[in-house]
Structure formats: structure tokens, C-alpha cells
Short mmCIF file of C-alpha atoms in Angstrom, two decimals:
data_model
loop_
_atom_site.label_atom_id
_atom_site.label_comp_id
_atom_site.label_asym_id
_atom_site.label_seq_id
_atom_site.Cartn_x
_atom_site.Cartn_y
_atom_site.Cartn_z
CA MET A 1 5.12 -26.36 -5.46
CA THR A 2 6.65 -23.98 -2.97
CA LEU A 3 4.51 -25.25 -0.15
CA GLU A 4 5.11 -28.96 -1.08
CA ARG A 5 8.93 -28.44 -0.94
CA HIS A 6 8.52 -26.29 2.33
CA TRP A 7 10.20 -23.35 0.54
CA GLN A 8 7.47 -20.80 1.73
CA VAL A 9 9.90 -19.06 4.02
CA TYR A 10 11.94 -16.30 2.30
CA GLU A 11 15.46 -17.23 3.47
CA THR A 12 14.86 -20.88 2.38
CA PHE A 13 13.57 -19.83 -1.09
CA ARG A 14 16.49 -17.40 -1.59
CA ILE A 15 19.10 -19.94 -0.78
CA ARG A 16 17.43 -22.46 -3.22
CA PHE A 17 17.13 -19.67 -5.81
CA GLU A 18 20.79 -18.68 -5.42
CA GLY A 19 21.90 -22.27 -5.67
CA ALA A 20 19.93 -22.92 -8.68
CA ALA A 21 21.37 -19.86 -10.31
CA ALA A 22 24.79 -20.90 -9.62
CA ARG A 23 24.27 -24.34 -10.98
CA LEU A 24 22.65 -23.03 -14.01
CA ALA A 25 25.56 -20.48 -14.52
CA GLU A 26 27.87 -23.38 -14.54
CA ALA A 27 25.85 -25.64 -16.80
CA GLU A 28 25.27 -22.97 -19.48
CA THR A 29 28.53 -21.15 -19.17
CA ASP A 30 26.83 -17.98 -18.26
CA PRO A 31 28.66 -16.21 -15.44
CA ARG A 32 25.90 -13.51 -15.19
CA LEU A 33 23.52 -15.84 -13.50
CA ALA A 34 26.10 -16.84 -10.83
CA GLY A 35 25.35 -13.80 -8.50
CA LEU A 36 21.55 -13.71 -9.28
CA SER A 37 19.41 -13.54 -6.19
CA VAL A 38 15.76 -12.55 -5.44
CA SER A 39 14.69 -9.80 -2.85
CA LYS A 40 12.19 -10.42 -0.11
CA ARG A 41 9.73 -8.11 -1.68
CA GLN A 42 9.99 -9.89 -5.07
CA PHE A 43 9.42 -13.30 -3.52
CA GLU A 44 6.43 -12.02 -1.57
CA ARG A 45 4.98 -10.74 -4.67
CA TRP A 46 5.57 -14.04 -6.71
CA TYR A 47 4.25 -16.00 -3.62
CA GLY A 48 1.28 -13.86 -2.90
CA GLY A 49 0.19 -13.42 -6.64
CA ALA A 50 0.66 -9.65 -6.46
CA VAL A 51 2.41 -9.42 -9.81
CA LYS A 52 0.86 -11.11 -12.84
CA THR A 53 3.62 -9.83 -15.31
CA ARG A 54 6.43 -12.34 -16.25
CA PRO A 55 9.77 -11.92 -14.24
CA TYR A 56 12.86 -10.81 -16.03
CA PRO A 57 14.20 -13.39 -18.52
CA ASP A 58 17.21 -14.55 -16.19
CA GLN A 59 14.88 -15.00 -13.33
CA CYS A 60 12.47 -16.98 -15.57
CA ARG A 61 15.46 -19.31 -16.46
CA VAL A 62 16.28 -19.89 -12.83
CA LEU A 63 12.70 -20.43 -11.69
CA GLU A 64 12.24 -22.94 -14.50
CA ALA A 65 15.46 -24.73 -13.43
CA MET A 66 14.28 -24.86 -9.88
CA PHE A 67 10.96 -26.28 -10.46
CA GLU A 68 11.39 -28.00 -13.85
CA VAL A 69 8.21 -26.40 -15.41
CA GLY A 70 7.67 -23.43 -17.41
CA VAL A 71 7.30 -19.99 -15.72
CA ASP A 72 3.84 -19.43 -17.15
CA GLN A 73 2.66 -22.63 -15.47
CA LEU A 74 4.56 -21.82 -12.40
CA LEU A 75 3.13 -18.38 -11.84
CA GLY A 76 -0.42 -19.11 -13.42
CA PRO A 77 -3.39 -21.06 -12.11
CA ALA A 78 -2.91 -24.78 -11.76
CA PRO A 79 -5.18 -27.22 -13.49
CA ALA A 80 -8.30 -28.03 -11.64
CA ARG A 81 -8.36 -31.32 -9.67
CA PRO A 82 -11.42 -33.05 -8.16
CA ASP A 83 -9.77 -33.44 -5.02
CA ALA A 84 -8.00 -30.09 -4.53
CA ARG A 85 -8.56 -26.37 -4.67
CA VAL A 86 -7.37 -24.53 -7.71
CA VAL A 87 -4.21 -22.89 -6.88
CA SER A 88 -0.92 -21.88 -8.64
CA PRO A 89 2.19 -23.69 -7.58
CA LEU A 90 3.85 -20.41 -6.18
CA VAL A 91 0.68 -18.31 -5.62
CA VAL A 92 -1.52 -18.79 -2.48
CA PRO A 93 -5.29 -18.25 -2.77
CA PRO A 94 -6.54 -14.85 -1.86
CA PRO A 95 -7.74 -14.15 1.72
CA ARG A 96 -11.58 -14.20 2.65
CA PRO A 97 -13.08 -10.69 2.71
CA VAL A 98 -13.43 -8.81 5.84
CA PRO A 99 -16.40 -6.21 6.15
CA VAL A 100 -15.79 -2.51 6.53
CA LEU A 101 -17.59 -0.83 9.27
CA LEU A 102 -18.35 2.63 10.48
CA PRO A 103 -17.14 3.42 14.08
CA SER A 104 -20.64 3.12 15.40
CA GLU A 105 -20.96 -0.42 14.02
CA GLN A 106 -17.47 -1.70 14.98
CA ALA A 107 -18.35 -2.45 18.62
CA GLN A 108 -21.52 -4.45 17.66
CA VAL A 109 -19.51 -7.13 15.69
CA LEU A 110 -16.22 -7.60 17.55
CA PRO A 111 -15.84 -11.10 18.85
CA ALA A 112 -16.94 -11.74 22.33
CA GLY A 113 -13.33 -12.23 23.40
CA GLY A 114 -12.56 -8.65 22.60
CA PRO A 115 -9.71 -7.41 20.39
CA PHE A 116 -7.41 -9.96 18.68
CA SER A 117 -9.70 -12.97 19.18
CA SER A 118 -8.56 -16.25 17.56
CA GLU A 119 -11.43 -15.64 14.90
CA THR A 120 -9.38 -12.81 13.50
CA ARG A 121 -8.28 -13.65 9.87
CA LEU A 122 -4.55 -13.94 9.36
CA ASP A 123 -2.71 -13.21 6.21
CA ALA A 124 -2.87 -15.65 3.32
CA GLY A 125 0.08 -18.05 2.92
CA THR A 126 0.95 -18.49 6.54
CA THR A 127 1.66 -21.86 7.95
CA GLU A 128 -0.27 -23.45 10.52
CA LEU A 129 2.63 -22.95 12.88
CA GLU A 130 2.74 -19.17 11.97
CA ARG A 131 -0.96 -18.89 12.55
CA GLN A 132 -0.69 -20.41 16.03
CA VAL A 133 2.08 -18.14 17.03
CA THR A 134 0.31 -14.97 15.62
CA MET A 135 -2.91 -15.85 17.44
CA ALA A 136 -1.02 -16.59 20.57
CA ALA A 137 0.55 -13.04 20.33
CA ARG A 138 -2.88 -11.51 19.92
CA ARG A 139 -4.24 -13.40 22.71
CA ALA A 140 -1.33 -12.29 24.98
CA LEU A 141 -2.10 -8.62 24.12
CA ARG A 142 -5.76 -9.05 25.21
CA PHE A 143 -4.74 -10.95 28.43
CA THR A 144 -2.01 -8.15 29.24
CA ALA A 145 -4.68 -5.47 28.82
CA LEU A 146 -7.14 -7.36 31.05
CA ALA A 147 -4.53 -8.36 33.61
CA GLU A 148 -3.39 -4.72 34.14
CA GLY A 149 -6.97 -3.80 35.21
CA SER A 150 -8.59 -0.65 34.43
CA SER A 151 -5.19 1.29 34.53
CA VAL A 152 -2.90 1.21 31.36
CA GLY A 153 0.24 -0.42 32.24
CA PRO A 154 3.51 -0.05 30.28
CA GLU A 155 3.34 -3.55 28.93
CA THR A 156 -0.06 -2.92 27.27
CA LEU A 157 1.00 0.46 25.89
CA GLY A 158 4.20 -1.21 24.54
CA GLN A 159 2.37 -3.99 22.86
CA ILE A 160 -0.13 -1.63 21.23
CA GLN A 161 2.69 0.47 19.87
CA ASP A 162 4.27 -2.58 18.36
CA GLU A 163 0.94 -3.54 16.65
CA VAL A 164 0.44 -0.02 15.32
CA ARG A 165 4.03 -0.09 14.02
CA ARG A 166 3.51 -3.40 12.32
CA LEU A 167 0.30 -2.13 10.58
CA THR A 168 1.91 1.24 9.38
CA VAL A 169 4.64 -0.70 7.71
CA ALA A 170 2.45 -3.33 6.18
CA TYR A 171 -0.28 -0.89 4.85
CA PRO A 172 1.55 0.28 1.53
CA LYS A 173 2.79 -3.30 0.85
CA LEU A 174 -0.23 -5.56 1.46
CA ALA A 175 -3.69 -5.71 -0.07
CA LEU A 176 -6.41 -4.21 2.23
CA PRO A 177 -8.39 -7.26 3.04
CA THR A 178 -5.29 -8.75 4.76
CA LEU A 179 -5.18 -5.81 7.17
CA LEU A 180 -8.64 -4.27 7.77
CA GLY A 181 -9.67 -6.60 10.63
CA ASP A 182 -6.63 -5.90 12.67
CA LEU A 183 -7.06 -2.04 12.14
CA VAL A 184 -10.66 -2.21 13.35
CA GLU A 185 -9.61 -4.30 16.40
CA VAL A 186 -6.66 -2.01 17.32
CA GLN A 187 -8.75 1.10 17.07
CA ASP A 188 -11.51 -0.44 19.29
CA LEU A 189 -8.87 -1.33 21.89
CA THR A 190 -7.44 2.15 22.12
CA PHE A 191 -10.82 3.73 22.24
CA ARG A 192 -11.84 1.41 24.99
CA LEU A 193 -8.75 2.13 27.13
CA LEU A 194 -9.27 5.98 26.54
CA GLU A 195 -12.99 5.74 27.46
CA HIS A 196 -12.83 3.44 30.34
CA GLY A 197 -9.25 3.00 31.63
CA ARG A 198 -7.31 5.01 34.21
CA VAL A 199 -4.66 6.56 32.23
CA LYS A 200 -1.81 8.74 33.40
CA PRO A 201 -1.37 12.00 31.36
CA LEU A 202 1.84 10.92 29.58
CA GLN A 203 0.12 7.49 28.69
CA ALA A 204 -2.99 9.42 27.42
CA ARG A 205 -1.07 11.32 25.03
CA GLU A 206 0.69 8.27 23.72
CA LEU A 207 -2.76 6.28 23.38
CA TYR A 208 -4.33 9.20 21.70
CA LEU A 209 -1.45 9.36 19.20
CA LEU A 210 -1.73 5.66 18.56
CA ALA A 211 -5.60 5.94 18.40
CA GLY A 212 -4.97 8.84 15.71
CA ILE A 213 -2.62 6.71 13.73
CA THR A 214 -5.07 3.82 13.61
CA SER A 215 -8.03 6.08 12.67
CA GLY A 216 -5.99 7.65 10.00
CA MET A 217 -5.19 4.25 8.45
CA LEU A 218 -8.92 3.31 8.68
CA ALA A 219 -9.69 6.71 6.91
CA LYS A 220 -7.16 5.55 4.15
CA ALA A 221 -8.90 2.18 4.10
CA SER A 222 -12.32 3.74 3.62
CA HIS A 223 -10.91 5.86 0.81
CA ASP A 224 -9.37 2.80 -0.80
CA LEU A 225 -12.67 1.20 -0.83
CA GLY A 226 -14.25 4.29 -2.57
CA ASN A 227 -16.09 5.72 0.44
CA PRO A 228 -14.96 9.27 0.82
CA SER A 229 -17.59 10.09 3.29
CA ALA A 230 -16.56 7.33 5.82
CA ALA A 231 -12.90 8.32 5.05
CA MET A 232 -13.57 11.89 6.17
CA MET A 233 -15.40 10.72 9.39
CA GLN A 234 -12.42 8.57 10.43
CA ALA A 235 -10.02 11.41 9.38
CA ARG A 236 -11.82 13.79 11.58
CA THR A 237 -11.61 11.37 14.43
CA ALA A 238 -7.86 11.05 13.88
CA PHE A 239 -7.54 14.94 14.01
CA VAL A 240 -9.44 15.03 17.37
CA CYS A 241 -6.98 12.44 18.61
CA ALA A 242 -4.10 14.44 17.36
CA ASP A 243 -5.44 17.43 19.07
CA ASN A 244 -5.74 15.48 22.33
CA ALA A 245 -2.18 14.16 21.98
CA ASP A 246 -1.10 17.86 21.19
CA HIS A 247 0.99 16.36 18.42
CA HIS A 248 1.75 19.02 15.66
CA ALA A 249 3.12 16.54 13.14
CA MET A 250 0.01 14.31 13.54
CA ARG A 251 -2.29 17.35 13.03
CA ALA A 252 -0.26 18.00 9.89
CA TRP A 253 -0.37 14.35 8.69
CA VAL A 254 -4.21 14.11 9.13
CA ARG A 255 -4.61 17.31 7.06
CA SER A 256 -2.48 15.70 4.43
CA LEU A 257 -4.78 12.71 4.51
CA GLN A 258 -7.80 14.89 4.09
CA SER A 259 -6.20 16.49 1.16
CA LEU A 260 -5.65 13.27 -0.50
CA ILE A 261 -9.30 12.01 0.10
CA SER A 262 -10.53 15.25 -1.41
CA TYR A 263 -8.23 15.06 -4.42
CA TRP A 264 -9.39 11.57 -5.43
CA ALA A 265 -13.03 12.54 -4.67
CA GLY A 266 -12.75 15.13 -7.41
CA ARG A 267 -12.59 18.12 -5.19
CA PRO A 268 -9.10 19.76 -5.99
CA ALA A 269 -10.03 23.13 -4.48
CA GLU A 270 -10.72 21.48 -1.23
CA ALA A 271 -7.70 19.39 -1.51
CA ALA A 272 -5.70 22.57 -1.78
CA ASP A 273 -7.29 24.07 1.17
CA TYR A 274 -6.50 21.09 3.28
CA ALA A 275 -2.86 21.06 2.21
CA ASP A 276 -2.67 24.77 3.28
CA LEU A 277 -4.30 23.93 6.65
CA GLY A 278 -1.75 21.19 7.10
CA GLN A 279 1.20 23.58 6.34
CA ALA A 280 -0.29 26.01 9.04
CA ALA A 281 -0.54 23.12 11.54
CA ALA A 282 3.01 21.91 10.91
CA GLY A 283 4.69 25.04 12.26
CA ASN A 284 8.26 23.81 12.82
CA VAL A 285 7.66 20.21 11.89
CA ARG A 286 10.60 18.89 9.87
CA GLY A 287 9.53 15.39 9.30
CA THR A 288 8.58 14.22 5.87
CA THR A 289 4.95 15.08 6.35
CA SER A 290 6.21 18.54 5.32
CA VAL A 291 7.15 17.23 1.94
CA TRP A 292 3.88 15.43 1.55
CA LEU A 293 1.93 18.57 2.11
CA ALA A 294 3.81 20.44 -0.54
CA CYS A 295 3.32 17.60 -2.99
CA LEU A 296 -0.29 17.31 -2.27
CA SER A 297 -0.67 21.15 -2.83
CA ALA A 298 1.19 20.66 -6.22
CA ARG A 299 -1.30 17.95 -7.44
CA ALA A 300 -4.31 19.81 -6.33
CA HIS A 301 -3.24 23.12 -8.11
CA ALA A 302 -2.36 21.17 -11.29
CA LEU A 303 -5.85 19.91 -11.53
CA LEU A 304 -7.06 23.51 -11.00
CA GLY A 305 -4.81 24.49 -13.88
CA ASP A 306 -2.83 26.90 -11.65
CA GLY A 307 0.78 26.44 -13.25
CA GLU A 308 2.43 28.98 -11.03
CA ALA A 309 0.93 27.56 -7.80
CA THR A 310 1.92 24.01 -8.88
CA ARG A 311 5.54 25.03 -9.67
CA ALA A 312 5.91 26.84 -6.41
CA ALA A 313 4.55 23.96 -4.57
CA ILE A 314 7.12 21.51 -6.18
CA GLN A 315 9.81 23.98 -5.14
CA ARG A 316 8.57 23.92 -1.68
CA ALA A 317 8.64 20.11 -1.62
CA GLU A 318 12.18 20.13 -2.81
CA ASP A 319 13.13 22.64 0.04
CA ALA A 320 11.34 20.68 2.56
CA ARG A 321 13.16 17.51 1.48
CA ALA A 322 16.43 19.28 1.87
CA MET A 323 15.39 20.37 5.41
CA ALA A 324 13.60 17.17 6.41
CA GLN A 325 14.64 15.54 9.69
CA PRO A 326 12.90 12.24 10.55
CA ASP A 327 10.51 12.61 13.51
CA ASP A 328 8.49 10.17 15.57
CA LEU A 329 5.97 9.71 12.84
CA ASP A 330 8.54 8.73 10.37
CA GLY A 331 9.87 6.32 13.02
CA PHE A 332 6.70 4.33 12.60
CA GLY A 333 7.59 3.91 8.92
CA GLY A 334 5.29 2.66 6.08
CA ILE A 335 2.11 4.88 5.55
CA MET A 336 3.58 7.50 8.19
CA THR A 337 6.44 8.54 6.09
CA PHE A 338 6.91 10.06 2.65
CA PRO A 339 10.01 8.61 0.82
CA GLU A 340 11.55 10.11 -2.15
CA PRO A 341 10.11 7.70 -4.78
CA ARG A 342 6.61 8.81 -3.61
CA GLN A 343 7.74 12.50 -4.05
CA LEU A 344 8.84 11.85 -7.63
CA TYR A 345 5.50 10.20 -8.29
CA TYR A 346 3.46 13.15 -6.93
CA VAL A 347 5.67 15.68 -8.98
CA ALA A 348 5.19 13.68 -12.11
CA GLU A 349 1.34 13.55 -11.65
CA ALA A 350 1.13 17.23 -11.03
CA THR A 351 3.23 17.81 -14.25
CA VAL A 352 1.17 15.40 -16.42
CA HIS A 353 -2.15 16.82 -15.18
CA LEU A 354 -0.92 20.48 -15.69
CA GLY A 355 -0.36 19.42 -19.25
CA GLU A 356 2.04 22.36 -20.06
CA ASP A 357 4.90 20.13 -21.08
CA ALA A 358 4.18 16.53 -22.20
CA ALA A 359 7.80 15.57 -22.67
CA LEU A 360 8.63 16.69 -19.03
CA GLY A 361 5.69 14.77 -17.73
CA GLU A 362 6.92 11.60 -19.46
CA SER A 363 10.43 11.99 -18.23
CA GLN A 364 9.29 12.76 -14.66
CA SER A 365 6.93 9.63 -14.77
CA GLU A 366 9.69 7.44 -16.13
CA ALA A 367 11.87 8.57 -13.23
CA ALA A 368 9.14 7.76 -10.75
CA VAL A 369 8.60 4.24 -12.30
CA ALA A 370 12.33 3.63 -12.25
CA ALA A 371 12.48 4.74 -8.62
CA TYR A 372 9.78 2.13 -7.52
CA ARG A 373 11.48 -0.52 -9.50
CA THR A 374 14.66 -0.08 -7.36
CA ALA A 375 13.05 1.14 -4.25
CA SER A 376 14.13 -0.37 -0.90
CA GLU A 377 11.57 -2.65 0.94
CA GLU A 378 10.89 0.30 3.25
CA GLU A 379 10.09 2.74 0.43
CA TRP A 380 7.98 0.52 -1.88
CA ALA A 381 4.23 0.80 -2.10
CA PHE A 382 2.23 -1.02 -4.71
CA GLY A 383 -0.42 1.80 -5.06
CA ASP A 384 1.99 4.51 -5.53
CA GLU A 385 3.94 2.41 -8.13
CA ALA A 386 0.75 1.89 -9.96
CA GLY A 387 0.11 5.51 -9.82
CA ALA A 388 3.38 6.40 -11.47
CA GLN A 389 2.76 3.84 -14.27
CA THR A 390 -0.64 5.38 -15.11
CA ASP A 391 0.98 8.77 -15.15
CA LEU A 392 3.45 7.41 -17.60
CA ALA A 393 0.57 6.13 -19.79
CA LEU A 394 -1.09 9.50 -19.67
CA ALA A 395 2.04 11.37 -20.58
CA ARG A 396 2.57 9.11 -23.57
CA LEU A 397 -1.10 9.42 -24.63
CA ALA A 398 -0.46 13.24 -24.65
CA ARG A 399 2.26 12.57 -27.17
CA GLY A 400 0.08 10.42 -29.27
CA GLU A 401 1.88 7.14 -28.20
CA ILE A 402 -0.97 4.64 -27.78
CA GLU A 403 1.26 1.59 -27.87
CA GLY A 404 3.60 3.09 -25.36
CA ALA A 405 0.76 3.99 -23.04
CA ALA A 406 -0.53 0.50 -23.19
CA GLU A 407 2.91 -0.84 -22.22
CA ALA A 408 3.08 1.51 -19.31
CA VAL A 409 -0.21 0.73 -17.97
CA ARG A 410 0.15 -3.02 -18.52
CA PRO A 411 1.49 -3.90 -14.81
CA VAL A 412 -1.51 -2.04 -13.41
CA LEU A 413 -4.11 -3.96 -15.38
CA ASP A 414 -2.38 -7.21 -14.21
CA LEU A 415 -2.99 -6.42 -10.56
CA PRO A 416 -5.32 -8.88 -8.70
CA VAL A 417 -8.81 -7.68 -7.46
CA GLU A 418 -7.65 -7.37 -3.85
CA GLN A 419 -5.12 -4.60 -4.85
CA ARG A 420 -7.43 -2.67 -7.20
CA ASN A 421 -8.17 0.13 -4.63
CA PHE A 422 -10.09 3.29 -5.36
CA GLY A 423 -6.86 5.30 -6.15
CA ILE A 424 -5.57 2.70 -8.69
CA THR A 425 -8.95 2.19 -10.56
CA SER A 426 -9.44 6.01 -10.71
CA SER A 427 -5.89 6.39 -12.16
CA ALA A 428 -6.82 3.76 -14.81
CA GLN A 429 -10.10 5.58 -15.50
CA ARG A 430 -8.07 8.67 -16.25
CA VAL A 431 -6.10 6.71 -18.82
CA HIS A 432 -9.53 5.52 -20.31
CA ALA A 433 -10.85 8.97 -20.62
CA ALA A 434 -7.46 10.20 -22.38
CA LEU A 435 -7.80 7.52 -25.13
CA PRO A 436 -8.85 8.82 -28.43
CA SER A 437 -12.33 8.28 -29.72
CA GLY A 438 -14.62 9.09 -32.61
CA SER A 439 -11.75 8.58 -35.17
CA ARG A 440 -9.61 6.02 -36.86
CA ARG A 441 -7.18 6.30 -33.85
CA ALA A 442 -10.13 4.88 -31.63
CA THR A 443 -9.81 1.49 -33.38
CA GLY A 444 -7.09 -1.11 -32.90
CA ALA A 445 -4.72 -0.63 -29.93
CA ALA A 446 -6.83 2.14 -28.43
CA ALA A 447 -10.09 0.17 -28.56
CA ASP A 448 -8.30 -2.91 -27.00
CA LEU A 449 -6.88 -0.89 -24.21
CA ARG A 450 -10.22 0.64 -23.54
CA GLU A 451 -11.84 -2.65 -23.29
CA GLU A 452 -9.06 -3.88 -20.97
CA ILE A 453 -9.49 -0.94 -18.55
CA GLU A 454 -13.26 -1.14 -18.44
CA ALA A 455 -12.97 -4.84 -17.35
CA PHE A 456 -10.41 -3.90 -14.79
CA THR A 457 -12.26 -1.23 -13.20
CA ALA A 458 -15.52 -3.39 -13.13
CA SER A 459 -13.96 -5.48 -10.33
CA PRO A 460 -12.31 -3.17 -7.69
CA THR A 461 -11.17 -4.23 -4.25
CA SER A 462 -14.57 -3.15 -2.89
CA VAL A 463 -16.49 -6.03 -4.29
CA LEU A 464 -14.47 -8.37 -1.87
CA ILE A 465 -15.47 -6.26 1.28
CA ARG A 466 -19.31 -6.86 1.23
#
């Protein structure tokens, strides 16, 4: 229905939504509805199918008034028709999968036209006009790189910077299949220019930084697909790039990434070691990477059962936040920065896994969930929000509240396959492992939740990237 009415652009939809809210407020004498609006993030989640839970009741009333159908039908699958694909009135179909490749394989499968060819898959939900504009921009970048010859000119460098910034901002918000092809192509372009182009020293440092950021995102992509070996390979490449750029903050950021990969791979001691290496590399770095390192250390030591080290790391994180001054990595935004909601999530996870105070773990997890519900578009990340929700479920299970745990984890279990990355499915499996078994408590709500988690984790994002 959104496409049929040409409301797929956020501003258009927002105006229609606010108008419907105002008319409904007058018709039903309910002034609360008069100022109701919808954020861009919420619109994108409805439109892209990223959230399968029902909107708030007042939002449901407005949506039903706009489209004159029930909200369950509006956000659910449409009935099959012989002459059309099955789609939801609001939700666009998921994107086609893109293969994930090791660095040695990437050059073999890039289109003959080079990076940013017209065959690159675009995000789902774009109109044909938007597709043409995006493909033209990518074609322009390829032409600029070729036109400037073997030397790296300022226009090429500027366009690569813009593309990397777009991807860093998009990574925490969009499902991996929508970004992976672009990440592979940008990495290949930076590698080609560094290997074969005539690059001035200052340009080389900037290119190495951009190559490092892109390799870091591909390391995170490999991790999200459950491949820690490929993730570490990309992370080591990112660290080499950071070294060549002589960029202290980037070195520290890569060590943070390696700590994260080790943590989810079940190697907490290694995760703690990488966090220590990152703090040594950071030196006088005052960007938010310093906060991330301390939070990573707290999570790792919590899994190791070291309460004193966990609490000391949480305090270092608070001190680092108080002293933090955004640096050039923070300037990229998205995955390159560490906002306060994410800090609340990490602290809650460390407290929950330490297991010394279940009530504190629950309150901290509730604070983290609330922070993500009210987070700005720049701070929100679907993976970290899901992590906070699973931590809340774990904290409630520790207090014997099975129904409360099921309520906490419900939004996670409603995520579509393209958002079920390795961290999210691993978090869900932790909830599964914490459910009671072998007693009367294992029946009923606990058994139902166990079955739901097993079905959820059986279809991770990696099944799409094959």
C-alpha cells in the first residue's frame, strides 16, 4: 500500500501520518493523538520489516486510520495472488544474498567493470529512480579513479571518504546482506590504489586509514556470519593498515574489534588480552574507543569470574567517558564510535554474566533497553539493542522470572533472518542455556521459550550468504 500510494519516502509518510493523527484526534476527541509523529528510524523499521512486534496502541490507531485495514494485516504478509509476489503492504521483500569471500577470493569475482559496477545489489525498497541515481554515483567514482590515472587525485580520495562514511553509519542499522557487496568493493578499490597507484605520502596515510576502516567492517561482517577465523584475518589486515597510517586511535579500535571477536568465540582470556593491548596502543587517545576498550575488558573479566577486575574496568569506562573528546574516528560515526547506550549495554552484560547481584543486573539491563528505545538515530543499533534485551532476559531468569524473561526476549525472536547475526543468535542461545530443565519448571512457559529459541537460532543470517 505504501508503494501504491507513493509514500515510500520518509518525509511524505511522516506528513501523511501526522495528518491522519490530527484528523483522528479531532474525530475521537482525543487530543493526545494531535501531536503524534513517527521517527525516520521507526518508519524504516516498519517499511523494511526489521520489527515484527506490534507498534504502540496509539500508533496502531493512526496506521489503521491511514490505510483503513487492521495493523496485523498492514505489517504482516499479504495474501498470495497468482499474478504478484507475496509482500506486506508496508514491508518490502528481503534483498538477495551476497556471497562473503576471503581477501584472496575477492578479486576473482569482482565485475569486469571494477568497483561499483551496475551489477552491485542495492538496498531493498529503493525506487527505480533511486536505483539509477545510486548506480550513477558508483559509476562516477569508478570513472574518477580511472580518469585521474595512476595517481590518486583529491576527487577520488574525497569520494572514497564519503563512501566509507556512508558504510560506517549504515552498518549498525542495516542488515548485513544490504551492505556486504559494497564493503568488498570499497576494500578492493583502496587496495588497488595502494598497490598500483602513485600516492603522495599524506594521501597514502589517508588511504591506509580508509582501507583499515573497511577491512575492520569486513572483519565485523565475518564475525556476524559466525566465521571468527576470517574475522581475525580481516582484523589483522586492518591493523597493518592502521600501522601504515600511523594512526594510534585506529590501532586501538582494531584491538577492540579483536577483543569482541574473541569474546563471542568463547575465548574470554584472549578477549581481555586484546583489550589490554588496545589500551596500550591508545596512549593519549581520548575518543570513544577508549570507552569501548574498558567495556570490553569488563565483559571479558566477567566471563572469567573476576569481579574485582570487572568492577575496575567499569569504573575505567566511566572515567574514559567523562574525559572523552570525539576524534576523527568518531567523526565517521556509526560503527566507528561508541555511544552511551552501547556502554550501558556492555556494563549490564558484564554485571549479568558476573552473577554476583541479579537485581543490579536486571536494573542495568532495563536501563540499557530503555536507552535504546529512546536513542537517537545516530546512536541506535539493532544488534546492541537485541543484546540488551537478551541480557534482561538472563537477569530475570536468574531471579526465577520465566514469563518476564520471555517478554524481554520477545522482540529478539521476532527479528527477520537477515538480522539474526552471530552475536544475536549466541545471545539467544545463552538464554536457552539458562532456562530450567529436568524439573516441573522446565514445562510450560520454559518449554515454549526453549522451542522458540531453537527455531530462531536454526536460521541465522549466514544461511542467506551461501
